[in-house]
Coordinates of C-alpha atoms and ligand atoms in Angstrom, one line a residue:
X920 CA 8.1 -24.9 -10.0
X921 CA 10.2 -24.0 -6.9
X922 CA 9.2 -20.3 -6.8
X923 CA 11.8 -19.1 -4.3
X924 CA 14.6 -20.8 -6.4
X925 CA 13.4 -18.9 -9.4
X926 CA 14.7 -15.7 -7.6
X927 CA 18.2 -17.3 -6.8
X928 CA 21.2 -15.9 -8.5
X929 CA 23.5 -18.8 -7.3
X930 CA 26.3 -19.4 -9.9
X931 CA 25.7 -16.1 -11.8
X932 CA 28.2 -13.2 -12.3
X933 CA 26.9 -9.7 -12.2
X934 CA 28.7 -6.6 -13.4
X935 CA 27.3 -3.5 -11.9
X936 CA 28.8 -0.2 -13.4
X937 CA 29.3 2.5 -11.0
X938 CA 28.8 0.1 -8.0
X939 CA 31.2 1.8 -5.7
X940 CA 28.4 3.7 -3.8
X941 CA 24.8 5.0 -4.1
X942 CA 22.2 2.9 -6.0
X943 CA 24.8 0.8 -7.7
X944 CA 26.3 -0.3 -4.4
X945 CA 22.7 -1.2 -3.0
X946 CA 21.8 -3.1 -6.1
X947 CA 25.1 -5.1 -6.0
X948 CA 24.5 -5.8 -2.4
X949 CA 21.0 -7.2 -3.2
X950 CA 22.3 -9.3 -6.1
X951 CA 25.0 -10.7 -3.8
X952 CA 22.5 -11.5 -1.2
X953 CA 20.6 -13.6 -3.8
X954 CA 23.8 -15.5 -4.6
X955 CA 25.5 -13.6 -7.5
X956 CA 29.3 -13.0 -7.7
X957 CA 29.8 -9.2 -7.9
X958 CA 32.1 -7.2 -10.2
X959 CA 31.8 -3.4 -10.2
X960 CA 33.7 -0.5 -11.7
X961 CA 34.3 3.1 -10.9
X962 CA 36.8 5.8 -12.1
X963 CA 39.2 6.6 -9.2
X964 CA 41.5 4.6 -7.0
X965 CA 40.2 6.3 -3.8
X966 CA 36.5 5.4 -4.7
X967 CA 37.6 1.9 -5.5
X968 CA 39.5 1.4 -2.1
X969 CA 36.7 2.7 -0.1
X970 CA 34.2 0.6 -2.0
X971 CA 36.2 -2.6 -1.6
X972 CA 36.3 -1.9 2.1
X973 CA 32.5 -1.2 2.2
X974 CA 31.7 -4.6 0.4
X975 CA 34.0 -6.3 2.8
X976 CA 32.3 -4.8 5.7
X977 CA 29.0 -6.2 4.4
X978 CA 30.6 -9.7 4.0
X979 CA 30.7 -9.5 0.2
X980 CA 33.6 -10.6 -1.8
X981 CA 33.3 -8.3 -4.7
X982 CA 35.9 -7.7 -7.5
X983 CA 36.3 -4.0 -8.3
X984 CA 38.1 -2.3 -11.1
X985 CA 39.0 1.2 -12.4
X986 CA 37.0 1.5 -15.8
X987 CA 35.4 4.3 -17.5
X988 CA 32.1 3.2 -19.1
X989 CA 32.7 5.7 -22.0
X990 CA 36.0 4.2 -23.0
X991 CA 35.3 1.2 -25.2
X992 CA 38.7 -0.4 -25.0
X993 CA 38.6 -0.3 -21.1
X994 CA 35.1 -1.9 -21.1
X995 CA 36.0 -4.6 -23.6
X996 CA 39.2 -5.4 -21.6
X997 CA 37.2 -5.6 -18.4
X998 CA 34.6 -7.8 -19.9
X999 CA 37.4 -10.2 -21.3
X1000 CA 39.0 -10.3 -17.8
X1001 CA 35.7 -11.2 -16.3
X1002 CA 35.3 -14.1 -18.8
X1003 CA 38.7 -15.4 -18.0
X1004 CA 38.6 -15.2 -14.3
X1005 CA 35.0 -15.8 -13.5
X1006 CA 33.4 -17.4 -16.7
X1007 CA 31.7 -14.3 -18.1
X1008 CA 28.9 -11.8 -17.3
X1009 CA 25.4 -13.2 -16.8
X1010 CA 23.9 -10.0 -15.5
X1011 CA 24.7 -6.5 -16.5
X1012 CA 23.5 -3.6 -14.5
X1013 CA 24.0 -0.3 -16.3
X1014 CA 23.9 2.0 -13.4
X1015 CA 27.0 4.4 -13.8
X1016 CA 25.6 7.9 -14.6
X1017 CA 25.9 11.6 -13.9
X1018 CA 23.6 14.6 -14.1
X1019 CA 24.4 18.3 -14.8
X1020 CA 21.6 20.7 -13.7
X1021 CA 22.1 23.8 -16.0
X1022 CA 19.4 25.7 -17.8
X1023 CA 19.4 24.6 -21.4
X1024 CA 20.3 28.0 -23.0
X1025 CA 23.3 28.2 -20.7
X1026 CA 24.5 24.7 -21.2
X1027 CA 27.5 24.2 -23.5
X1028 CA 27.2 21.4 -26.1
X1029 CA 30.3 19.9 -24.4
X1030 CA 28.5 19.4 -21.2
X1031 CA 25.4 18.1 -22.9
X1032 CA 27.6 15.6 -24.8
X1033 CA 29.4 14.5 -21.6
X1034 CA 26.1 13.6 -19.9
X1035 CA 24.8 11.8 -23.1
X1036 CA 28.2 10.0 -23.2
X1037 CA 28.0 8.6 -19.8
X1038 CA 24.4 8.0 -19.4
X1039 CA 23.5 6.7 -22.9
X1040 CA 26.6 5.8 -24.8
X1041 CA 28.1 4.1 -21.7
X1042 CA 25.2 1.6 -21.5
X1043 CA 25.4 1.0 -25.2
X1044 CA 29.2 0.2 -24.9
X1045 CA 28.7 -2.1 -21.9
X1046 CA 25.7 -4.0 -23.4
X1047 CA 27.6 -4.3 -26.7
X1048 CA 30.5 -5.8 -24.8
X1049 CA 28.6 -8.4 -22.8
X1050 CA 26.1 -9.5 -25.4
X1051 CA 28.5 -11.8 -27.4
X1052 CA 29.2 -13.8 -24.1
X1053 CA 25.5 -13.9 -23.3
X1054 CA 24.9 -15.4 -26.7
X1055 CA 27.4 -18.0 -26.1
X1056 CA 25.9 -18.9 -22.7
X1057 CA 22.4 -18.8 -24.1
X1058 CA 21.0 -16.5 -21.6
X1059 CA 21.6 -13.0 -20.2
X1060 CA 20.0 -10.2 -18.1
X1061 CA 20.5 -6.5 -18.8
X1062 CA 19.2 -3.9 -16.4
X1063 CA 19.4 -0.3 -17.5
X1064 CA 18.9 2.2 -14.7
X1065 CA 16.6 4.8 -16.2
X1066 CA 14.9 7.7 -14.3
X1067 CA 11.6 9.7 -13.9
X1068 CA 13.3 11.7 -16.7
X1069 CA 12.8 8.8 -19.1
X1070 CA 9.2 10.0 -19.0
X1071 CA 9.1 13.6 -17.6
X1072 CA 11.0 16.8 -18.1
X1073 CA 11.9 19.6 -15.8
X1074 CA 14.0 22.8 -15.8
X1075 CA 17.7 22.3 -16.0
X1076 CA 17.9 18.7 -16.9
X1077 CA 17.8 18.6 -20.8
X1078 CA 20.8 16.5 -21.4
X1079 CA 19.9 14.0 -18.5
X1080 CA 16.3 13.7 -19.8
X1081 CA 17.5 13.2 -23.4
X1082 CA 19.9 10.5 -22.1
X1083 CA 17.6 8.7 -20.0
X1084 CA 14.6 8.8 -22.6
X1085 CA 17.2 7.4 -25.0
X1086 CA 18.2 4.7 -22.4
X1087 CA 14.4 3.6 -22.2
X1088 CA 14.4 3.1 -26.1
X1089 CA 17.8 1.4 -26.0
X1090 CA 16.3 -0.9 -23.6
X1091 CA 13.4 -1.7 -25.8
X1092 CA 15.7 -2.2 -28.7
X1093 CA 18.0 -4.5 -27.1
X1094 CA 14.9 -6.6 -26.1
X1095 CA 13.8 -6.5 -29.6
X1096 CA 17.1 -7.5 -31.1
X1097 CA 18.2 -10.2 -28.6
X1098 CA 15.0 -11.4 -27.0
X1099 CA 14.8 -14.4 -29.2
X1100 CA 18.3 -15.5 -27.9
X1101 CA 16.9 -15.6 -24.4
X1102 CA 18.4 -12.3 -23.3
X1103 CA 16.1 -10.0 -21.2
X1104 CA 16.8 -6.3 -21.1
X1105 CA 14.6 -4.2 -18.8
X1106 CA 14.9 -0.9 -17.1
X1107 CA 14.5 0.3 -13.6
X1108 CA 13.2 3.9 -13.3
X1109 CA 13.9 5.0 -9.8
X1110 CA 11.9 7.9 -8.4
X1111 CA 13.7 10.5 -6.2
X1112 CA 16.3 8.5 -4.3
X1113 CA 18.6 10.0 -1.5
X1114 CA 22.2 9.5 -2.9
X1115 CA 25.1 11.8 -3.4
X1116 CA 23.6 12.6 -6.9
X1117 CA 20.5 14.2 -5.4
X1118 CA 22.2 15.6 -2.3
X1119 CA 22.1 19.2 -3.5
X1120 CA 18.4 19.0 -3.9
X1121 CA 18.0 18.1 -0.1
X1122 CA 20.4 20.6 1.4
X1123 CA 19.1 22.5 4.3
X1124 CA 18.5 26.2 3.7
X1125 CA 20.4 28.9 5.7
X1126 CA 17.4 29.2 8.2
X1127 CA 17.4 25.5 8.7
X1128 CA 14.2 24.9 6.7
X1129 CA 14.0 22.1 4.0
X1130 CA 15.1 22.8 0.4
X1131 CA 12.1 23.9 -1.7
X1132 CA 12.8 21.0 -4.0
X1133 CA 12.9 18.5 -1.1
X1134 CA 9.4 19.7 0.0
X1135 CA 8.2 19.7 -3.6
X1136 CA 9.3 16.0 -4.1
X1137 CA 7.7 14.9 -0.7
X1138 CA 4.4 16.6 -1.9
X1139 CA 4.6 15.0 -5.3
X1140 CA 5.2 11.4 -4.1
X1141 CA 2.2 9.5 -2.8
X1142 CA 4.6 7.6 -0.5
X1143 CA 5.4 11.0 1.0
X1144 CA 9.2 10.4 1.2
X1145 CA 12.3 10.1 -0.8
X1146 CA 13.3 6.6 -1.9
X1147 CA 16.3 4.9 -0.6
X1148 CA 18.8 2.8 -2.4
X1149 CA 17.4 -0.2 -0.6
X1150 CA 14.0 0.4 -2.3
X1151 CA 15.6 -0.8 -5.5
X1152 CA 17.0 -4.0 -4.1
X1153 CA 14.0 -6.2 -4.6
X1154 CA 13.2 -5.0 -8.1
X1155 CA 16.7 -5.6 -9.2
X1156 CA 16.8 -9.2 -7.9
X1157 CA 13.6 -9.8 -9.7
X1158 CA 14.8 -8.4 -13.0
X1159 CA 18.1 -10.3 -12.6
X1160 CA 16.5 -13.8 -11.9
X1161 CA 14.6 -16.3 -13.8
X1162 CA 11.5 -15.1 -12.0
X1163 CA 11.4 -12.4 -14.7
X1164 CA 12.2 -14.7 -17.8
X1165 CA 9.1 -13.5 -19.8
X1166 CA 9.5 -9.8 -18.8
X1167 CA 11.4 -8.1 -21.6
X1168 CA 11.7 -4.5 -22.7
X1169 CA 9.8 -3.2 -19.6
X1170 CA 10.7 -0.2 -17.4
X1171 CA 9.9 -0.9 -13.9
X1172 CA 9.2 2.5 -12.1
X1173 CA 10.2 2.3 -8.4
X1174 CA 9.1 5.7 -7.6
X1175 CA 6.6 5.8 -4.5
X1176 CA 3.9 6.5 -7.0
X1177 CA 5.1 9.8 -8.6
X1178 CA 4.2 8.7 -12.1
X1179 CA 0.7 7.9 -11.0
X1180 CA -0.1 11.1 -9.4
X1181 CA -1.2 14.5 -10.8
X1182 CA 0.0 16.3 -7.6
X1183 CA -1.7 18.3 -4.9
X1184 CA -3.8 21.3 -5.7
X1185 CA -1.8 24.4 -4.6
Ligands
LIG2132 P1 25.8 8.6 -7.6 O1 25.6 8.4 -6.1 O2 26.3 9.9 -8.2 O3 26.7 7.4 -8.1 C1 27.0 7.4 -9.5 C2 28.1 6.3 -9.8 O4 28.4 6.2 -11.2 C3 29.3 6.4 -9.0 O5 29.7 5.1 -8.4 C4 30.3 6.9 -10.0 O6 31.5 6.5 -9.7 C5 29.8 6.1 -11.2 N1 30.2 6.7 -12.6 C6 29.9 8.0 -13.0 N2 30.4 8.1 -14.2 C7 31.1 7.0 -14.5 C8 31.8 6.6 -15.7 N3 32.0 7.3 -16.8 N4 32.4 5.4 -15.6 C9 32.2 4.6 -14.5 N5 31.4 4.9 -13.5 C10 31.0 6.1 -13.4 O7 24.3 8.3 -8.3 P2 23.2 7.5 -7.9 O8 22.1 8.5 -7.5 O9 23.5 6.4 -7.1 O10 22.7 7.0 -9.4 C11 23.1 5.8 -10.0 C12 22.3 5.8 -11.3 O11 20.9 5.8 -11.0 C13 22.6 6.9 -12.3 O12 22.5 6.3 -13.6 C14 21.5 7.9 -12.1 O13 21.2 8.7 -13.1 C15 20.3 7.0 -11.9 N6 19.2 7.5 -11.1 C16 19.4 8.2 -9.8 C17 18.2 8.6 -9.2 C18 18.4 9.3 -7.8 O14 17.4 10.0 -7.4 N7 19.5 9.3 -7.1 C19 17.0 8.5 -9.7 C20 16.9 7.9 -11.0 C21 17.9 7.4 -11.6 P3 32.9 7.3 -9.9 O15 32.6 8.7 -9.7 O16 33.9 6.7 -9.0 O17 33.3 6.9 -11.4
LIG2133 C1 16.8 16.0 -10.7 C2 17.2 14.7 -10.2 C3 16.6 13.5 -11.0 C4 16.8 12.2 -10.3 C5 16.2 11.0 -10.9 C6 14.7 11.0 -11.0 O1 17.6 16.9 -10.7 O2 15.7 16.2 -11.2 O3 18.6 14.6 -10.0 O4 16.8 13.6 -12.3 O5 18.2 12.0 -9.9 O6 16.8 10.7 -12.0 O7 14.4 9.7 -11.4

């Protein structure tokens, strides 16, 4: 067996949802570096234009489209277009997601539903759209971007935790239903990663000191730092490649050790 070749994604087409910036962009860059053709989506023309320029600056020929993962007709049309133009999706990364930090008793059911719609129903819609093509091809990789909140709770993130806990179970269910058809569905559970989504938790205080949550996370992480989107690149290539063909229904936590650690005595 050529072990290095088993990590290659040459000839594969990867759809990375929400791949315009943040974690999705880094994962797409990694998959492209391993040889995959990249397709990504986002929701606005301005984000799309900026992302296309960012991919080009990295020397990556990515195809980008405006498509909302909660709109089934848009997702189905995008997947059909990828089939026509590139031969279909081999790798789906369900990365698009949002968070709303609101105490539960103050949160409207509308806000709760919107988070679940994007973070859980979106991955269902995207997986449902690509699985028939994967069945035709006889192979497929689905990577769901989960969270620490697939395992843990904390104040203000009830909807997000419910959605990401659900996404962990959707991952296991896709594995259960389609593992026999050579489709591997796994999750990546990033720890606390420095991206626009977590920027409010790292804002400097008026006196120039670190945000209390920033200090808390560094103390709670054995690696003693925030993660970067680049920390997710190797794990994503592994789960997208033949090197992980017998890994299925697994959530790979990439968290600097947070889930292993009880935390410092105050
Ligand atoms: P981010 O910087 O806020 O990026 C989120 C991406 O999702 C954006 O490209 C956004 O693009 C896209 N998006 C949001 N709603 C969408 C929709 N309905 N349809 C299509 N695209 C949509 O977030 P991130 O930190 O990179 O997070 C990426 C994923 O990792 C999320 O699922 C997040 O929950 C998860 N995660 C993040 C962390 C962390 O610490 N940062 C940790 C664990 C898990 P547009 O706004 O242009 O649509
Ligand atoms: C929060 C954070 C988290 C992270 C991430 C952890 O407010 O606690 O935004 O939810 O983004 O998902 O893995």
